[in-house]
CSV table of C-alpha atoms in Angstrom, one decimal:
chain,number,residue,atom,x,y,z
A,1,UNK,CA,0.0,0.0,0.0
A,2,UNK,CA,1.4,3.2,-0.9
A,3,UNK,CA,1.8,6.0,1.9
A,4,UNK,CA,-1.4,8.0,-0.2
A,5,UNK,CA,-4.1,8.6,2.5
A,6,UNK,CA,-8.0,9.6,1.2
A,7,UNK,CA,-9.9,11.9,2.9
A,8,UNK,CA,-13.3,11.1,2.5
A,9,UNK,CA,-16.4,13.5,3.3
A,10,UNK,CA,-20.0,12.1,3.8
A,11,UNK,CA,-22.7,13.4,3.1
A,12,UNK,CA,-25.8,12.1,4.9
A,13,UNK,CA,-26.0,10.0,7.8
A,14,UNK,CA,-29.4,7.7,7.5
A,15,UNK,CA,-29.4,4.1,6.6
A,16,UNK,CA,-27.1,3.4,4.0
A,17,UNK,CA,-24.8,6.5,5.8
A,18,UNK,CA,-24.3,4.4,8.7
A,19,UNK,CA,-23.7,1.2,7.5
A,20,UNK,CA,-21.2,3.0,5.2
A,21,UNK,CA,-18.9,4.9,7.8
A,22,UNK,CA,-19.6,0.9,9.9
A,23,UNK,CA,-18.0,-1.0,7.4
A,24,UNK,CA,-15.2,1.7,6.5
A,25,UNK,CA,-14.6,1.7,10.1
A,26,UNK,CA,-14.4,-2.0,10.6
A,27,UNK,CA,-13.4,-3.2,7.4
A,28,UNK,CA,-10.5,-0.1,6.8
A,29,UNK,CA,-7.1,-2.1,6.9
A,30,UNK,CA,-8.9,-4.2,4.4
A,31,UNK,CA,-10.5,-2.0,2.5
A,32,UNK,CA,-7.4,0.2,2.3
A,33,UNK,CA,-5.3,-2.2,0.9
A,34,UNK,CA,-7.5,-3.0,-2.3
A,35,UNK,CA,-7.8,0.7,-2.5
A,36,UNK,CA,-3.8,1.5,-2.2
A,37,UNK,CA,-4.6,4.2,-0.2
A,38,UNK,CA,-5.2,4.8,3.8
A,39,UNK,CA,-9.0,5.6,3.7
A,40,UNK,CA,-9.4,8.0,6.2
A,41,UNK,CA,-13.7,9.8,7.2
A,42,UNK,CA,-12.4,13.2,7.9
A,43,UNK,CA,-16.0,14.9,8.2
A,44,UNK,CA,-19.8,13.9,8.2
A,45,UNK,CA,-22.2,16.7,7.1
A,46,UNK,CA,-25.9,15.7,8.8
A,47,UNK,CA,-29.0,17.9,9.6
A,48,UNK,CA,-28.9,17.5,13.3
A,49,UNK,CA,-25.8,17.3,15.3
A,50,UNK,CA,-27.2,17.1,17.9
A,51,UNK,CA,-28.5,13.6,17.3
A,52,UNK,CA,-26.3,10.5,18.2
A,53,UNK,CA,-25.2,8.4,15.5
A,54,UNK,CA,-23.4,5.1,16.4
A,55,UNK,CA,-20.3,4.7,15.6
A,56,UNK,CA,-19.6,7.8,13.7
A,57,UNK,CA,-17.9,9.9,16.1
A,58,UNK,CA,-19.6,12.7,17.4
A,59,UNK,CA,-17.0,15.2,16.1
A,60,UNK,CA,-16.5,14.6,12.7
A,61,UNK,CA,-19.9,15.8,12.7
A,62,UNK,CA,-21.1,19.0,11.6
A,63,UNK,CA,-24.3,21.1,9.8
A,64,UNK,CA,-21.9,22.3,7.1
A,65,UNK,CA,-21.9,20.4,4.0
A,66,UNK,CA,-19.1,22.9,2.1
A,67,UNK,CA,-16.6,22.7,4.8
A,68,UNK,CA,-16.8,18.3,4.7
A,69,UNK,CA,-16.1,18.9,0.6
A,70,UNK,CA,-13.7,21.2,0.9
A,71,UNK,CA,-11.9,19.0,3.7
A,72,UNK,CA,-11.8,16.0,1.6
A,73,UNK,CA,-10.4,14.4,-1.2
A,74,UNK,CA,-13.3,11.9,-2.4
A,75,UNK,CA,-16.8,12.7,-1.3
A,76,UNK,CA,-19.9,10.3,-0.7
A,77,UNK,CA,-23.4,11.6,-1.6
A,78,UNK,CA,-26.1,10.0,0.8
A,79,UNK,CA,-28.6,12.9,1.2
A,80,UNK,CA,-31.1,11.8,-1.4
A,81,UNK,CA,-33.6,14.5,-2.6
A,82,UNK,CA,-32.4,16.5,-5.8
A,83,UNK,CA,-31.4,19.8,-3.4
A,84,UNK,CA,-28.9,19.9,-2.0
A,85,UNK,CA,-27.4,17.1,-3.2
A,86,UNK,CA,-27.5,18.5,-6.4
A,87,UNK,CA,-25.2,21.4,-5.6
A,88,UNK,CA,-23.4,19.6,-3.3
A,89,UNK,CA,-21.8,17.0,-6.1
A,90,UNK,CA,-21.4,19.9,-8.4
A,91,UNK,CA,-19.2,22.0,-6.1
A,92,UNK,CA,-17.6,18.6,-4.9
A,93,UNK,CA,-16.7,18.1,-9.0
A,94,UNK,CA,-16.0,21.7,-9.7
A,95,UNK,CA,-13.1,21.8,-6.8
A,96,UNK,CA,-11.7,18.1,-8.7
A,97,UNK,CA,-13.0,15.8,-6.0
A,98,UNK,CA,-13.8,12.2,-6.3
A,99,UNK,CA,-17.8,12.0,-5.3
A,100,UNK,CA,-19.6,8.5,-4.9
A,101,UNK,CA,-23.5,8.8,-4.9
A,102,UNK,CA,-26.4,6.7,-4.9
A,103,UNK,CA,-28.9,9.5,-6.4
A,104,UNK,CA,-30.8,8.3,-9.1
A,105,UNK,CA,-32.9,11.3,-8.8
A,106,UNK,CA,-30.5,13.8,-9.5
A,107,UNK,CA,-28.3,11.4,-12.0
A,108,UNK,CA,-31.4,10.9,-14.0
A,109,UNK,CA,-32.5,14.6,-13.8
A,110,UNK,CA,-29.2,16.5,-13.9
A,111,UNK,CA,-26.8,13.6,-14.8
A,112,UNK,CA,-25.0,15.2,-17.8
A,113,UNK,CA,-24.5,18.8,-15.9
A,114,UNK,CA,-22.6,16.7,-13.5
A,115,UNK,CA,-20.7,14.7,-16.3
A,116,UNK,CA,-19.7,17.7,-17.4
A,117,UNK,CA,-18.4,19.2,-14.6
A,118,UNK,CA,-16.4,16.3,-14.1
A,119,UNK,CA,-15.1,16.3,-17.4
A,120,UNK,CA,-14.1,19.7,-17.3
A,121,UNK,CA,-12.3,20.1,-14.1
A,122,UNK,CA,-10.5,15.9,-14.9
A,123,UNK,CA,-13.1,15.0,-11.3
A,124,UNK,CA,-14.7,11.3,-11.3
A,125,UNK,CA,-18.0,10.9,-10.7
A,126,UNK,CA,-19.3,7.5,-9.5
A,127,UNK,CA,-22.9,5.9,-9.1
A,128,UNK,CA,-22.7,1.9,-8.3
A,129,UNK,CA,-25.5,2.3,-5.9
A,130,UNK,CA,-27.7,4.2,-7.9
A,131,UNK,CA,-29.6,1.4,-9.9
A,132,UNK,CA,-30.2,-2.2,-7.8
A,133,UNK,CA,-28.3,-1.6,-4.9
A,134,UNK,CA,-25.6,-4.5,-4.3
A,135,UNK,CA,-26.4,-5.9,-8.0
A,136,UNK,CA,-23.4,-4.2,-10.1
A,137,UNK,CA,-25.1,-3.5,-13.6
A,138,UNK,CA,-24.1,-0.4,-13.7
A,139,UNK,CA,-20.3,-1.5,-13.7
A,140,UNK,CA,-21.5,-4.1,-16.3
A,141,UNK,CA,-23.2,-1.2,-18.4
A,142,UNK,CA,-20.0,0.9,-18.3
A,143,UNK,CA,-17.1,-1.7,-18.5
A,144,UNK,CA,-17.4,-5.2,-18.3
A,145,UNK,CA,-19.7,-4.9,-21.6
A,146,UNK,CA,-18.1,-1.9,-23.7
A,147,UNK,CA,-16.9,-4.4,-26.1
A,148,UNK,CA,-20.6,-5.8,-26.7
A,149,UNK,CA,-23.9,-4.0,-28.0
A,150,UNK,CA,-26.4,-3.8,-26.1
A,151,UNK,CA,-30.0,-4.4,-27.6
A,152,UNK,CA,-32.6,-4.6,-24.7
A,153,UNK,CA,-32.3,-3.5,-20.8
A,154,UNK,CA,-35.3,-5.1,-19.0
A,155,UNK,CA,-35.5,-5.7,-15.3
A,156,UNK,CA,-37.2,-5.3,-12.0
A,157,UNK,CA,-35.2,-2.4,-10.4
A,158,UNK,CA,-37.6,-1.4,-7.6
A,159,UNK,CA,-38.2,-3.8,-4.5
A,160,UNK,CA,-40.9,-2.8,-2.8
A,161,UNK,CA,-43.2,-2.6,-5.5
A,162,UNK,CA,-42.0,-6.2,-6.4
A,163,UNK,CA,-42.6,-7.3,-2.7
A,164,UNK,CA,-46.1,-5.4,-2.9
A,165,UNK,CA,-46.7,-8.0,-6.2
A,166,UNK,CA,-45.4,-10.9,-5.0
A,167,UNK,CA,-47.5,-10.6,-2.1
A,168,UNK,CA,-50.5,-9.9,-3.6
A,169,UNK,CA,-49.4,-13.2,-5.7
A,170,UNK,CA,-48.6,-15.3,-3.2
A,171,UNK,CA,-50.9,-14.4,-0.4
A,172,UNK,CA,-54.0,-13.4,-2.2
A,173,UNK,CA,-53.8,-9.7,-0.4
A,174,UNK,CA,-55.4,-6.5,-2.1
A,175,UNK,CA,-53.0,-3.8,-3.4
A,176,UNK,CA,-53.9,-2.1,-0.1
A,177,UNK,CA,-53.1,-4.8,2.5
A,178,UNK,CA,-50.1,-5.6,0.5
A,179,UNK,CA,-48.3,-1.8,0.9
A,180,UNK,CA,-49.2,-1.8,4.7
A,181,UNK,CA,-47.4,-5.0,5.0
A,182,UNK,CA,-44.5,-3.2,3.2
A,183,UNK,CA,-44.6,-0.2,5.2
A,184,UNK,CA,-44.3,-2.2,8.2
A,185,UNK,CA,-41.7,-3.6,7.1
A,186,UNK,CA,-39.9,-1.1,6.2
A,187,UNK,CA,-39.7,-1.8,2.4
A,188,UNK,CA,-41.6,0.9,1.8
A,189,UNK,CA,-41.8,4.7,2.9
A,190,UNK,CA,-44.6,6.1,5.0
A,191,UNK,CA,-44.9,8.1,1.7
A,192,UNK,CA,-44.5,5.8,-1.1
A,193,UNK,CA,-45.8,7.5,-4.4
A,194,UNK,CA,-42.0,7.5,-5.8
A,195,UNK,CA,-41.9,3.9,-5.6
A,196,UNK,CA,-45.5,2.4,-6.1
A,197,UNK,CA,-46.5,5.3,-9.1
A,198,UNK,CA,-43.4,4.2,-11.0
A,199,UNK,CA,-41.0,7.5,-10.5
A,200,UNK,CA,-38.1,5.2,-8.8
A,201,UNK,CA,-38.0,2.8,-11.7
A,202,UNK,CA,-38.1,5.7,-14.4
A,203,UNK,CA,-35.0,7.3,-13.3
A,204,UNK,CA,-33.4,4.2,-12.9
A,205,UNK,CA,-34.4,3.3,-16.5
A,206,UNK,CA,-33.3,6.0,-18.3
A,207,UNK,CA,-29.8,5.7,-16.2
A,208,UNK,CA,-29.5,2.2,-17.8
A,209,UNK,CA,-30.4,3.2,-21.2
A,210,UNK,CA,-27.9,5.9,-21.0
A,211,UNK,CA,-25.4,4.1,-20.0
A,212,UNK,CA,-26.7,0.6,-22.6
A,213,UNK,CA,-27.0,3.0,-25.7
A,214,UNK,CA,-24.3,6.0,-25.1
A,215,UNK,CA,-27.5,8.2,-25.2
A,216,UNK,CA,-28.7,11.2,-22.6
A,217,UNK,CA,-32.0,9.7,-21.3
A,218,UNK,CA,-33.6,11.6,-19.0
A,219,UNK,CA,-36.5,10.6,-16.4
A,220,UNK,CA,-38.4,12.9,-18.6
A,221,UNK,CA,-38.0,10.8,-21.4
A,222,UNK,CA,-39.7,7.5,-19.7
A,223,UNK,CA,-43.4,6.9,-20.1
A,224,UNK,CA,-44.2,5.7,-16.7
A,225,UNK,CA,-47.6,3.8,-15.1
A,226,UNK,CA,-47.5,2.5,-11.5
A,227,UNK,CA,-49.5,-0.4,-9.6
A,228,UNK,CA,-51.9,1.6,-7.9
A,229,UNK,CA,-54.7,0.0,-9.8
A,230,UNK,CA,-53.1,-3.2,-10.2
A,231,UNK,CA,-55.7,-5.4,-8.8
A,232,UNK,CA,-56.2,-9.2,-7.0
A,233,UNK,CA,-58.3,-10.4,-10.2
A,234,UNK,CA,-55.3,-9.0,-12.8
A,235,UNK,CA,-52.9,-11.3,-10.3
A,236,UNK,CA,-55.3,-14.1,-10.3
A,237,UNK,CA,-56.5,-13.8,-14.1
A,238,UNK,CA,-52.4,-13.9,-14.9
A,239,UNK,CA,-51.9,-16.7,-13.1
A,240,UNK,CA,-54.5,-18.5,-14.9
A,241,UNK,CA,-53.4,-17.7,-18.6
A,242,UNK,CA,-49.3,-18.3,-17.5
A,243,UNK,CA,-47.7,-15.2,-16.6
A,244,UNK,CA,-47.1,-13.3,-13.4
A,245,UNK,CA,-47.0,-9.4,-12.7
A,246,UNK,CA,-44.4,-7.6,-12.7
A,247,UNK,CA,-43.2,-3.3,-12.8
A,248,UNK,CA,-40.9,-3.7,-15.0
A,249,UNK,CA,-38.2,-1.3,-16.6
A,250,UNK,CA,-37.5,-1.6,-20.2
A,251,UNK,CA,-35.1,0.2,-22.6
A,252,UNK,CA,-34.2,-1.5,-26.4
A,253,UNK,CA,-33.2,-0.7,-29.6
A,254,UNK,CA,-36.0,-0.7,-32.1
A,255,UNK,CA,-36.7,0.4,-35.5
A,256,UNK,CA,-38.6,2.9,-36.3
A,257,UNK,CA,-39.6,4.3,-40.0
A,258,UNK,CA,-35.7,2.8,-41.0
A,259,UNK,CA,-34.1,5.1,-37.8
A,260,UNK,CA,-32.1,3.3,-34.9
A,261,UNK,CA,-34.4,4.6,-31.7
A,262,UNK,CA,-34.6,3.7,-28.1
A,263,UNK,CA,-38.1,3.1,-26.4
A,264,UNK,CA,-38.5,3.0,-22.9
A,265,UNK,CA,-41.2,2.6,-20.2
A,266,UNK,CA,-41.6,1.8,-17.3
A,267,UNK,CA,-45.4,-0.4,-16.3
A,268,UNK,CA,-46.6,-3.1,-14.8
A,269,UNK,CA,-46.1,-6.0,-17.1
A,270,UNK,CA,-47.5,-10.0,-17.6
A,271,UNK,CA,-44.4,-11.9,-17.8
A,272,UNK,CA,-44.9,-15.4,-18.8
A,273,UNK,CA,-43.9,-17.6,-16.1
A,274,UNK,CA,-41.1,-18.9,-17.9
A,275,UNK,CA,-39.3,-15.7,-18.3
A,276,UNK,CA,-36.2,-15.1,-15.7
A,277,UNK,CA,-37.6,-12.3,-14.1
A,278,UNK,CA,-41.0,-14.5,-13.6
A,279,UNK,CA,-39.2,-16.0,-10.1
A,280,UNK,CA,-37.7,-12.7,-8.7
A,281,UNK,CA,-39.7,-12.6,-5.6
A,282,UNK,CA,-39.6,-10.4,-2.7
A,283,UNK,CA,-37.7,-6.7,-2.3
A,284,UNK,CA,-35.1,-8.3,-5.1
A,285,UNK,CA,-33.6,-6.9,-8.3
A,286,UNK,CA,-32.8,-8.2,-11.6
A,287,UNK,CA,-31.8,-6.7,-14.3
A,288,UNK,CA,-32.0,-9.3,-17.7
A,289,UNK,CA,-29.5,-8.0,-20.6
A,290,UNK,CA,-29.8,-9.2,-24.4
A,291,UNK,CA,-26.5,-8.8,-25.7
A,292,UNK,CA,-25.4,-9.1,-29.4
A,293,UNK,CA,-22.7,-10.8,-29.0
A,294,UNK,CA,-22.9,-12.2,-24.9
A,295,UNK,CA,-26.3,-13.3,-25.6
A,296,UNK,CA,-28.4,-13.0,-22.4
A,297,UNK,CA,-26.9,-11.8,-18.9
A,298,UNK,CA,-29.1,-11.4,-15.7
A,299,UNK,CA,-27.8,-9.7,-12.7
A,300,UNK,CA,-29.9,-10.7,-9.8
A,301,UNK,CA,-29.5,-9.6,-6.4
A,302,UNK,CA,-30.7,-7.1,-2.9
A,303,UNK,CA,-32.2,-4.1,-4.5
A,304,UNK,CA,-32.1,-1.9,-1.3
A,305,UNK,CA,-31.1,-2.1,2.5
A,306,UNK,CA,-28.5,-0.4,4.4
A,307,UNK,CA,-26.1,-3.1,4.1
A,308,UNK,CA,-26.7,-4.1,0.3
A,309,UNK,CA,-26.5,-0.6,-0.4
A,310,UNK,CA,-23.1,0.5,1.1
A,311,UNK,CA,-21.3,-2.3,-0.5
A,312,UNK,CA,-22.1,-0.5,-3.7
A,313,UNK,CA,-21.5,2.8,-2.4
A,314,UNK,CA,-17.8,1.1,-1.2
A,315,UNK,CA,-16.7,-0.1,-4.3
A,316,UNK,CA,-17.2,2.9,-5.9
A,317,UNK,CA,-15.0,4.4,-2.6
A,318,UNK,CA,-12.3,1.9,-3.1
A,319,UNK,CA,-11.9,2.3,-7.1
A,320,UNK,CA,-12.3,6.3,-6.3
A,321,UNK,CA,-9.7,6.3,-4.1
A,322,UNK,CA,-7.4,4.2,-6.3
A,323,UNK,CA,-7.4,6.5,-8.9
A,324,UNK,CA,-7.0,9.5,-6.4
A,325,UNK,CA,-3.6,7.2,-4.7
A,326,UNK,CA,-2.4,5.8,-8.5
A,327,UNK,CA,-3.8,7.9,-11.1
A,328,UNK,CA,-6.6,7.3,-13.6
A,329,UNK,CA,-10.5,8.1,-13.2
A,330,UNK,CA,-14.0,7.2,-13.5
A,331,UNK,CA,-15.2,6.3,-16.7
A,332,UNK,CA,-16.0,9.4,-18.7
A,333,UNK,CA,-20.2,9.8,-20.0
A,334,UNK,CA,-20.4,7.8,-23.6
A,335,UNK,CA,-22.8,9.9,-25.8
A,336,UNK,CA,-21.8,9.1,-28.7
A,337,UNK,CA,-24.4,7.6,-30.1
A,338,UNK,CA,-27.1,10.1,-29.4
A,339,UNK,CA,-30.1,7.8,-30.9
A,340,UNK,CA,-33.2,9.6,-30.6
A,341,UNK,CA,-35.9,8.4,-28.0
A,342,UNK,CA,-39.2,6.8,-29.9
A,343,UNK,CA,-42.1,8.1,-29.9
A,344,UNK,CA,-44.6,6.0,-27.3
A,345,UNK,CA,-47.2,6.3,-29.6
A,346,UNK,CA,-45.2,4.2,-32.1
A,347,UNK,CA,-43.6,1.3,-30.0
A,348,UNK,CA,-45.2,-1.9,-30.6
A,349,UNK,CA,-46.7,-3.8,-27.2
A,350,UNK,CA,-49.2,-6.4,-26.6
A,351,UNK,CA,-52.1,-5.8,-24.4
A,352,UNK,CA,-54.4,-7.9,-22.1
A,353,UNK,CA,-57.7,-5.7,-21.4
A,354,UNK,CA,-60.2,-6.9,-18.7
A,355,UNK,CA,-63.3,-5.9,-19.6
A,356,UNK,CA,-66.9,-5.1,-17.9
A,357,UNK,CA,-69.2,-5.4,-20.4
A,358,UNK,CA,-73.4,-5.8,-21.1
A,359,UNK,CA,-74.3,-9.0,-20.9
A,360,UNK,CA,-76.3,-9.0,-23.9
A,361,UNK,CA,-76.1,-10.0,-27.7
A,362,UNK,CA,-73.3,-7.5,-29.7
A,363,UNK,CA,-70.7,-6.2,-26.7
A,364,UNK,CA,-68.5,-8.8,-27.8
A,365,UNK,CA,-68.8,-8.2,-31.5
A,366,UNK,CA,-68.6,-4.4,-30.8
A,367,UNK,CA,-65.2,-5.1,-28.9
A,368,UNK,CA,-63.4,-6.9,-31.8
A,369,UNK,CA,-65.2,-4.7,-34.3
A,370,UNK,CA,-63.0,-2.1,-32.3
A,371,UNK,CA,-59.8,-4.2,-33.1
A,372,UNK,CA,-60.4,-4.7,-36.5
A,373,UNK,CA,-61.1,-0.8,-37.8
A,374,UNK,CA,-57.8,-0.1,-36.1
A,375,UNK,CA,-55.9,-3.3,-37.9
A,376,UNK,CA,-55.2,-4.6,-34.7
A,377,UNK,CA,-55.7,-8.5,-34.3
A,378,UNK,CA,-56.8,-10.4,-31.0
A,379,UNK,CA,-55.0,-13.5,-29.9
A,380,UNK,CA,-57.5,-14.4,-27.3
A,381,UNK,CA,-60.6,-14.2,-25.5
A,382,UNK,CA,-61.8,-15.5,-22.5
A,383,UNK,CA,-65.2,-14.9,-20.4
A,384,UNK,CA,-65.9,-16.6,-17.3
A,385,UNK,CA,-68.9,-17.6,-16.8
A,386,UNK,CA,-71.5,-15.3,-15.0
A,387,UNK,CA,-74.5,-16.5,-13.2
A,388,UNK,CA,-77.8,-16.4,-15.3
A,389,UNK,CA,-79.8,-13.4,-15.6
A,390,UNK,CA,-76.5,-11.6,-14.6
A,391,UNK,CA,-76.8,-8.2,-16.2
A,392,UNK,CA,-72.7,-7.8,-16.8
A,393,UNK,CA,-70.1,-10.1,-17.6
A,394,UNK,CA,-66.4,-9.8,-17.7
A,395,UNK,CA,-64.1,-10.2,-21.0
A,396,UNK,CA,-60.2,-10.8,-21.1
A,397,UNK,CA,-59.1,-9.7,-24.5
A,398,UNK,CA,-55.5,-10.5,-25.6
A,399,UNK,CA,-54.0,-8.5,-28.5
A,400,UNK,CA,-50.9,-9.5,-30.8
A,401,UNK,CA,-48.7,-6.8,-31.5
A,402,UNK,CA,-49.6,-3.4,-32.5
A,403,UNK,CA,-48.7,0.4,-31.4
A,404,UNK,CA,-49.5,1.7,-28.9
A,405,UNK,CA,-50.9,4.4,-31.0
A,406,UNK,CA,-53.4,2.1,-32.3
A,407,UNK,CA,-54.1,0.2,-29.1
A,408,UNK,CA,-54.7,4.0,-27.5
A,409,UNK,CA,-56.8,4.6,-30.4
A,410,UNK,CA,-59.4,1.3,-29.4
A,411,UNK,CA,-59.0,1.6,-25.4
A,412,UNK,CA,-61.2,5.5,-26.3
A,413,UNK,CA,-63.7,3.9,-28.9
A,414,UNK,CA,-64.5,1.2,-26.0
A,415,UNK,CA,-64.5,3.8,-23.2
A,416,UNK,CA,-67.5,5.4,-25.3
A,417,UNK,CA,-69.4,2.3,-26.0
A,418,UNK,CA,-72.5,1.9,-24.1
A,419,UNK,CA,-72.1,-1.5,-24.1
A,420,UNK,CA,-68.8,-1.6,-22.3
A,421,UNK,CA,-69.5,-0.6,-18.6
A,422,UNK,CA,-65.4,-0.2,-17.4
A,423,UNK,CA,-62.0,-0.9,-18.3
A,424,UNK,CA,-61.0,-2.3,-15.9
A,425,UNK,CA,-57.5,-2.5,-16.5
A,426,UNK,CA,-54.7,-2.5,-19.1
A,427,UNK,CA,-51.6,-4.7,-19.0
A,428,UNK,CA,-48.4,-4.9,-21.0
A,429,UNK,CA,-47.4,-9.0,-22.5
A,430,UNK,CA,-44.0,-9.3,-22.6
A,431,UNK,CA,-43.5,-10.9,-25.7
């Protein structure tokens, strides 16, 4: 080990905070020697002083979150939240510091004004933890694979909506009973729209398909539709016909009118139960890759937690400081491809409607009627039987592939029939 120490400020002391400065602190003679570097905390910037934090020790602690950059050679982002972490990692890069974050929020809102900062004052910029805690796609994404070509990033990227799911699978519980079981649990916040309407996975999505197709992707970019309404009849009705539901997180290369694009999305999907990502259960990530020349990878693994999470946020410490001892840096932003994002209305799905229709003579017919003026052809249609004199019956109706501009175009013609009483809900196939 060379005589090199690394200061390292951190920013943010909650979960993943703690178990960070834990392991540095038990694990630092290790730790220090893969790094070729002494790896020393020099400051901790937290809201409350005040408050007792164990193991960290109470004076490295301070309200200040310039004076822990300023002190340090390699800084670690943990506050969350795109202010102030936002301007924190941009004055952090600015001054040439190493900085280590876990922000998907700000990576996928303000990712390439940070990029450039650290291109322009020769600062590395590091993000393991920000998509799939422990699971290190991201490290795939930017190194392990630059030789290969990437062609479609799909994968369950946040855990408590895939607990919430698997739940609702497993143990027949409403949507409702399911997140209470996960707030208790502490997979999920008190305050869980970011994760359960879909905003988590987006900004997660478009950091893999940045980094997949050498692209800028923004969270902006990713058409995004949570589980709220996701309900135990869709669970039970997919069981039935094969598949399971998932949120999943898709980016891929598709052509559009001769043009490379990139569509992406984000929505809860029916994945046939054959599929990889058909047995990820609990709070647990995967990511499935299909390579062009690899052929398919998976990276599977904890999604979140204190513990998964600092590992991530470590590695990225330990290559950081590294560089900082030896020389070298993070790998620079690729956006050289710059493919254009496609157009949602003109990416091709499959759909699985559930239906409430009039349980008379002509709904059906006025259904695939719908279909056919908009060239779109059904693959199936069930209808369990209803009890007699019933006045409405229900109608699964399974579509081959179309766009989503024309499956948009049928969902309004049957939202104005009189003869179909509610959609009930609208669910991706994977193909």
């Amino acid at each position: 080990m060379s005589e090199k120490t690394v200061k390292i400020g951190l920013l943010g002391a909650g979960t993943v905070g703690l178990q960070v400065a834990r392991i540095l602190r038990e694990q630092n003679r290790e730790l220090s020697a893969r790094a070729g570097a002494k790896l020393v905390l020099s400051g901790v910037a937290v809201r409350d002083t005040g408050k007792v934090r164990p193991g960290i020790d109470s004076a490295l602690l301070t309200s200040d979150i310039d004076r822990v950059i300023d002190n340090a050679d390699l800084v670690i982002e943990l506050m969350g939240g795109l202010e102030p972490a936002r301007t924190a990692m941009l004055r952090a890069l600015q001054h040439g510091k190493t900085v280590v974050t876990g922000n998907k929020a700000v990576l996928a809102t303000h990712g390439p004004e940070l990029n450039v900062a650290a291109d322009t004052h020769d600062a590395s910029l590091y993000f393991e933890a920000a998509v799939a805690g422990a699971v290190p796609v991201v490290y795939g994404l930017r190194e392990s694979l630059a030789g290969d070509r990437i062609n479609q990033v799909l994968g369950i990227v946040n855990g408590t909506t895939n607990y919430i799911l698997d739940q609702m699978s497993t143990q027949g519980w409403s949507y409702e009973q399911a997140l209470a079981k996960a707030q208790e649990l502490g997979f999920a916040e008190a305050e869980p729209s970011a994760d359960v309407e879909g905003h988590d996975a987006a900004a997660k999505c478009a950091i893999l398909a940045s980094l997949a197709y050498h692209t800028r992707v923004s969270i902006s970019d990713v058409p995004t539709k949570g589980i709220t309404e996701i309900t135990p009849a869709d669970i039970a009705q997919a069981r039935e016909a094969g598949y399971v539901v998932k949120l999943l997180a898709k980016a891929e290369r598709v052509m559009v009118n001769g043009q490379e694009q990139i569509a992406l999305g984000v929505e809860p999907t029916l994945v046939p139960q054959t599929h990889p990502l058909a047995g990820i259960n609990g709070p647990y990530n995967a990511i499935v890759l299909e390579t062009e020349f690899a052929g398919r990878l998976m990276f599977y693994g904890a999604g979140a937690g204190g513990a998964p999470t600092a590992s991530a946020v470590l590695s990225d410490v330990v290559a950081g400081a590294g560089h900082i001892a030896n020389g070298g840096h993070a790998p620079r932003e690729s956006t050289y491809a710059a493919l254009p994002i496609s157009d949602p209305g003109l990416v091709q799905t499959r759909l699985q409607l559930r239906l409430e229709v009039s349980q008379q003579i002509g709904a059906l017919s006025q259904v695939l009627q719908a279909c056919l003026d908009q060239g779109v052809s059904v693959a199936s249609v069930r209808q369990p039987l209803v009890e007699s004199g019933a006045d409405q019956a229900t109608l699964f109706i399974s579509t081959h592939s179309a766009s989503r501009q024309q499956l948009d175009a049928i969902l309004a013609v049957l939202a104005k029939s009189p003869l179909v009483h509610r959609i009930a809900s609208v669910l991706s196939v994977e193909q």
